Short mmCIF file of C-alpha atoms in Angstrom, two decimals:
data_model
loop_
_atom_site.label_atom_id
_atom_site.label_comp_id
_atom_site.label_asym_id
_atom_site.label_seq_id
_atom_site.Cartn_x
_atom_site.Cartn_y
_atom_site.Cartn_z
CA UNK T 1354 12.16 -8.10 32.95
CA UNK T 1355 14.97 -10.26 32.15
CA UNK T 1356 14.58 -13.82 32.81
CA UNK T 1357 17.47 -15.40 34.81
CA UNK T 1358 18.96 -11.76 36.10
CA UNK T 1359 19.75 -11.18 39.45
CA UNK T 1360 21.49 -8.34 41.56
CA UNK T 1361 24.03 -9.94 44.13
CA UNK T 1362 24.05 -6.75 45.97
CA UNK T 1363 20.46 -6.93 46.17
CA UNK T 1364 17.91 -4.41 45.48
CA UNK T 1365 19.35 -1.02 43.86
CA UNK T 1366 22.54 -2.62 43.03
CA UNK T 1367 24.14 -3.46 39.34
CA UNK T 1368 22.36 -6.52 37.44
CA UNK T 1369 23.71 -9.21 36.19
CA UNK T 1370 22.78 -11.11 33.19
CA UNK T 1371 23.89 -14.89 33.05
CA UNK T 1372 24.34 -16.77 29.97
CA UNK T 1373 22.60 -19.39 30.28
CA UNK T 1374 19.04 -20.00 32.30
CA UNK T 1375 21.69 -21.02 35.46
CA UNK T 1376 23.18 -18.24 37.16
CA UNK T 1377 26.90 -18.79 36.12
CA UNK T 1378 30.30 -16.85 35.93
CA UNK T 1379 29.64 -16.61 31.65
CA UNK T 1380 27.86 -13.23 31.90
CA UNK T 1381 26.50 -10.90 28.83
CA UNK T 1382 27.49 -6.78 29.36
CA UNK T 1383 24.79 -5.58 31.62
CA UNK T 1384 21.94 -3.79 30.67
CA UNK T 1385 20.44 -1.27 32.66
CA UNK T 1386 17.91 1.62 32.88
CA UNK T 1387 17.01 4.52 35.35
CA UNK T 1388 13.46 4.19 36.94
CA UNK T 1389 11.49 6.85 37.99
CA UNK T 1390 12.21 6.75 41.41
CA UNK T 1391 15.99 5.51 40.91
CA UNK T 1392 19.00 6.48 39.16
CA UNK T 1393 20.49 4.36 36.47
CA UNK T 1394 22.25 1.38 37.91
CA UNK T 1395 26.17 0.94 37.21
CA UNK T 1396 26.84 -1.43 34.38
CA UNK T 1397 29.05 -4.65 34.54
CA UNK T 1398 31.24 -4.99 31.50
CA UNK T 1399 32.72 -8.71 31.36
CA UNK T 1400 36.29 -9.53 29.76
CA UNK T 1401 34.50 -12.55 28.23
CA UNK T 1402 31.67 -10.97 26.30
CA UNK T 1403 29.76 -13.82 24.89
CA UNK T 1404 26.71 -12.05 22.82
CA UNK T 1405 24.14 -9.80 23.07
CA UNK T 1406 20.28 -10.04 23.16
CA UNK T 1407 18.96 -7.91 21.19
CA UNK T 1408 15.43 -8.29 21.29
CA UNK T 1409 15.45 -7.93 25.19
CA UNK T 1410 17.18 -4.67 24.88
CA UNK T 1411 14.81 -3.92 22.16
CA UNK T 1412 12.03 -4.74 24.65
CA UNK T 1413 13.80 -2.41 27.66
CA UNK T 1414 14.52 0.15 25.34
CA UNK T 1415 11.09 0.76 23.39
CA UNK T 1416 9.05 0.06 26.65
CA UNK T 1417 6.59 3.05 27.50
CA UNK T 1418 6.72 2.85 31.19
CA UNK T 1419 10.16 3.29 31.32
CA UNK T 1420 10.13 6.85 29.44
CA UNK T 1421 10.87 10.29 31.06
CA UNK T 1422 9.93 13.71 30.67
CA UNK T 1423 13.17 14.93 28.73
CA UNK T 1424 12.75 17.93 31.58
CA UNK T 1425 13.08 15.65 34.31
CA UNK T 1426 16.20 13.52 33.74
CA UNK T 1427 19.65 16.57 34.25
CA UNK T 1428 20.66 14.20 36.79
CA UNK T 1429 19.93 10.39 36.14
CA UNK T 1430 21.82 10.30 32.82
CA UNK T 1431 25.02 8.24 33.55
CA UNK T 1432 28.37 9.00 31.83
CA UNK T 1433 28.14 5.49 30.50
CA UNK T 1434 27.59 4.27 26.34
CA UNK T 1435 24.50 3.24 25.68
CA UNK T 1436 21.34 3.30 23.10
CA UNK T 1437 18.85 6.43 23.33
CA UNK T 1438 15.24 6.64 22.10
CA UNK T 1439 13.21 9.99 22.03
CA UNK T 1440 9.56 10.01 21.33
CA UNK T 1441 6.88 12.58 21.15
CA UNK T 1442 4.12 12.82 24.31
CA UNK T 1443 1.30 14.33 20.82
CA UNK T 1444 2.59 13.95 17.55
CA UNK T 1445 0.08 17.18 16.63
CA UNK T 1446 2.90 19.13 18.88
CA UNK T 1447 4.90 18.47 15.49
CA UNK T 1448 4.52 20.92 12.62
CA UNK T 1449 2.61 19.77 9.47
CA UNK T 1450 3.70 17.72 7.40
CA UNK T 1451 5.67 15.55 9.84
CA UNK T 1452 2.67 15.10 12.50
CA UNK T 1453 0.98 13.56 9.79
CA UNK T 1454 4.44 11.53 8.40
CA UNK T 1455 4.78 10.01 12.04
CA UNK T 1456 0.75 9.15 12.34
CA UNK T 1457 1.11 7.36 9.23
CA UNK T 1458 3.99 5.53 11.00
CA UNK T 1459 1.49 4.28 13.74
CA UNK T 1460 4.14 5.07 16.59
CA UNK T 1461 5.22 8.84 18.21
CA UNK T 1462 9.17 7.27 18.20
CA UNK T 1463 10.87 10.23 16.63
CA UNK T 1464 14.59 9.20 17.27
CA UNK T 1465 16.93 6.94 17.75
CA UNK T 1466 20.67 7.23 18.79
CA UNK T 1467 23.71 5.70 20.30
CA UNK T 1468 26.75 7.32 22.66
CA UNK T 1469 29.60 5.45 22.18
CA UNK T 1470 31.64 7.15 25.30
CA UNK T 1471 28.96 8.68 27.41
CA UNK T 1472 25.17 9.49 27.19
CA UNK T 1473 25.66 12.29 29.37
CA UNK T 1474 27.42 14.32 26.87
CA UNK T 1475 26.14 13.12 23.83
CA UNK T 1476 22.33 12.78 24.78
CA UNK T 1477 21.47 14.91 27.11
CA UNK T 1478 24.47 17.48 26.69
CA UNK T 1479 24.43 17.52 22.96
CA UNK T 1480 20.92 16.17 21.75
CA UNK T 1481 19.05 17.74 23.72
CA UNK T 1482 20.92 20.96 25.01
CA UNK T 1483 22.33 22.02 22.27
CA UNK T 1484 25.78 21.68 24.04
CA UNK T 1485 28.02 20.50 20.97
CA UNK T 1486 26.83 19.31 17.62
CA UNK T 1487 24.05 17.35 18.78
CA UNK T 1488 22.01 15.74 15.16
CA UNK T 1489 18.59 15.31 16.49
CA UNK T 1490 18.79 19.13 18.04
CA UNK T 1491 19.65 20.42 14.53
CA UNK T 1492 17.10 18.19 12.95
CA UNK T 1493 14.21 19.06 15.72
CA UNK T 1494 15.42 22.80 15.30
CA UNK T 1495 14.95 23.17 11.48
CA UNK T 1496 11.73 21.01 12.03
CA UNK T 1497 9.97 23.71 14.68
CA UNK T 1498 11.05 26.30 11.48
CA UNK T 1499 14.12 27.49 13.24
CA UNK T 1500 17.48 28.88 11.01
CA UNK T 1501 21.13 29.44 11.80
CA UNK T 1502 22.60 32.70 11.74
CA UNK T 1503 23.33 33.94 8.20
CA UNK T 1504 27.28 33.14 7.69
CA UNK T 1505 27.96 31.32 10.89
CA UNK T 1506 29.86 29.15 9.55
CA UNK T 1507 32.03 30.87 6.92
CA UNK T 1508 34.77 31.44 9.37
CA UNK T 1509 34.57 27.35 10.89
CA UNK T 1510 36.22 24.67 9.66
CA UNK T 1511 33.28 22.35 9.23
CA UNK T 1512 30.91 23.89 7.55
CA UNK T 1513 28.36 21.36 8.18
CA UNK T 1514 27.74 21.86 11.83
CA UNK T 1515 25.19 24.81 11.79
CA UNK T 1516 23.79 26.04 14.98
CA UNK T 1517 20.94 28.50 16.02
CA UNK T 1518 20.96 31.63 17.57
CA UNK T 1519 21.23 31.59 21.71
CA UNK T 1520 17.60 32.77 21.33
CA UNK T 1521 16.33 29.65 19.43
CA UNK T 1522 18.21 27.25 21.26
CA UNK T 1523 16.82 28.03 24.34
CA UNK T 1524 13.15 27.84 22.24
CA UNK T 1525 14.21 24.64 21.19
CA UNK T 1526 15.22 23.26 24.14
CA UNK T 1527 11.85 24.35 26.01
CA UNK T 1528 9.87 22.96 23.16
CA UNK T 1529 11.99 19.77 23.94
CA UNK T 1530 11.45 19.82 27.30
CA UNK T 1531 7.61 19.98 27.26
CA UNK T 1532 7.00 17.54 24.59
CA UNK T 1533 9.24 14.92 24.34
CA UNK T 1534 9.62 11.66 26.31
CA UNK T 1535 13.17 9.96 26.56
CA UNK T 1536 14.52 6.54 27.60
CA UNK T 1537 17.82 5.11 27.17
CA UNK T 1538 19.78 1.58 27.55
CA UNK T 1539 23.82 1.37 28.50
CA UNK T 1540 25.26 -1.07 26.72
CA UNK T 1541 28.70 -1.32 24.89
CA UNK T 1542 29.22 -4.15 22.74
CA UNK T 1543 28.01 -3.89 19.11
CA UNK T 1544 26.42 -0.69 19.42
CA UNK T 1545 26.30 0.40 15.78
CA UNK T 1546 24.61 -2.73 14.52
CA UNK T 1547 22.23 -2.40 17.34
CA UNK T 1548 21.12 1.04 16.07
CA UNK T 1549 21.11 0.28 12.33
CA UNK T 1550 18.74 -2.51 13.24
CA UNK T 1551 16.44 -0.27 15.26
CA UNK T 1552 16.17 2.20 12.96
CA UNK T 1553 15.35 -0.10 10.02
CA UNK T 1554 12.62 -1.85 12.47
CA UNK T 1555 11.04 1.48 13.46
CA UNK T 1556 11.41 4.12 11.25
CA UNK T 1557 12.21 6.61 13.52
CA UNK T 1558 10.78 10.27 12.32
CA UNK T 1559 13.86 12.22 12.45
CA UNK T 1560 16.31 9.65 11.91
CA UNK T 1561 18.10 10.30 8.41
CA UNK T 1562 21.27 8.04 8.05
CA UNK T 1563 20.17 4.26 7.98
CA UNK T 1564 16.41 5.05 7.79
CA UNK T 1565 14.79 2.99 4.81
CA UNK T 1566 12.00 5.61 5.38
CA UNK T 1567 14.05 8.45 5.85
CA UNK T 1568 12.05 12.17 5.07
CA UNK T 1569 13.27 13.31 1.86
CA UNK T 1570 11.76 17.18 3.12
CA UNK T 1571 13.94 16.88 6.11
CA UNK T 1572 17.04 16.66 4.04
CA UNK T 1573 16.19 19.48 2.07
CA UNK T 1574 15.40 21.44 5.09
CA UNK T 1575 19.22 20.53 6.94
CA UNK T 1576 20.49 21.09 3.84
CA UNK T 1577 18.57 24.70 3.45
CA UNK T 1578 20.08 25.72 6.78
CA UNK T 1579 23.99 24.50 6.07
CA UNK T 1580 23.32 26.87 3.05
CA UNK T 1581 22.38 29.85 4.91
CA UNK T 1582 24.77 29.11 7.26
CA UNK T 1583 27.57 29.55 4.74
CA UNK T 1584 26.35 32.29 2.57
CA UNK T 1585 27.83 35.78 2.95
#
């Protein structure tokens, strides 16, 4: 979708991006995204990084055909950095009030996220299986009406990071699984600006930090189970 890309190893190889409309030496970090029938493609990271394109990332990023059943992708997550975006196959799968908040938002994108090592372990690992402190899973969890353990965090040194019981997680994670769609960019340069600009742009549902539309309930509701979490 990228006008002037090529792949010198031909089909099913790495892309490369030139800088200008010739295809030159001056390349851009490569973008790239897993297909449905084909793993994510390596990514080319130049020692002369020129700029990035945002909006055509934007475009790969946000584009419906390339999202995945979050149940489907274990193995085609690469241990790359990259953007993430998670949306929501029926917004009415969402609890009230926040179908309604997203409907109102005239999209089903719920989230959006950067890895700054590896999307393995930070979106698939931690986002969505609860492996590690993953924000969206704590967010999605309180959401669905789920609640930490009463004290589980007294005895931890951050006593932010609440989790759920093995139970709920493994609700959570099935409710993930059967509802949400997931598609994801690797990229490395400038990856915090990129994601401050999509959130602004799109409002994503459970997005909290950088969100000019950010759910004042949903704070209340983290902030509800980080209390429970610490009580005695």
């Amino acid at each position: 979708q990228l006008p002037h890309a090529f792949q010198s190893g031909g089909k099913g190889t790495s892309w490369t991006i030139p800088h200008s409309s010739k295809q030159t030496s001056n390349i851009v970090p490569t973008i790239s995204v897993a297909t449905k029938n084909q793993k994510s493609i390596g990514v080319i990271r130049s020692s002369s990084i020129l700029y990035a394109d945002t909006s055509k990332i934007d475009k790969i990023l946000m584009n419906e055909k390339n999202f995945k059943s979050a149940g489907s992708i274990d193995h085609l997550v690469p241990h790359n950095s990259g953007l993430y975006c998670i949306r929501i196959s029926d917004i009415d799968k969402l609890p009230k009030p926040f179908n309604t908040f997203l409907a109102e938002r005239q999209h089903n994108i719920i989230y959006i996220g950067i890895a700054t090592e590896s999307l393995n372990k930070r979106f698939l690992n931690q986002e969505l299986h609860a492996n590690g402190h993953g924000t969206f899973f704590r967010s999605i969890g309180a959401v669905l009406g789920h609640r930490p353990p009463k004290g589980s965090l007294i005895t931890k040194a951050n006593k932010r990071n609440y989790k759920f019981s093995p139970t709920d997680e493994q609700k959570i994670i099935k409710w993930i699984n059967e509802n949400l769609q997931v598609n994801w960019v690797e990229f490395s340069d400038d990856l915090e600006n990129l994601e401050t600009g999509l959130i602004a742009k799109y409002r994503p549902l459970i997005n909290l930090a950088k969100n000019p539309s950010a759910i004042q309930l949903l704070g209340e509701m983290r902030k509800e189970c980080i209390k429970i979490a610490n009580e005695l």
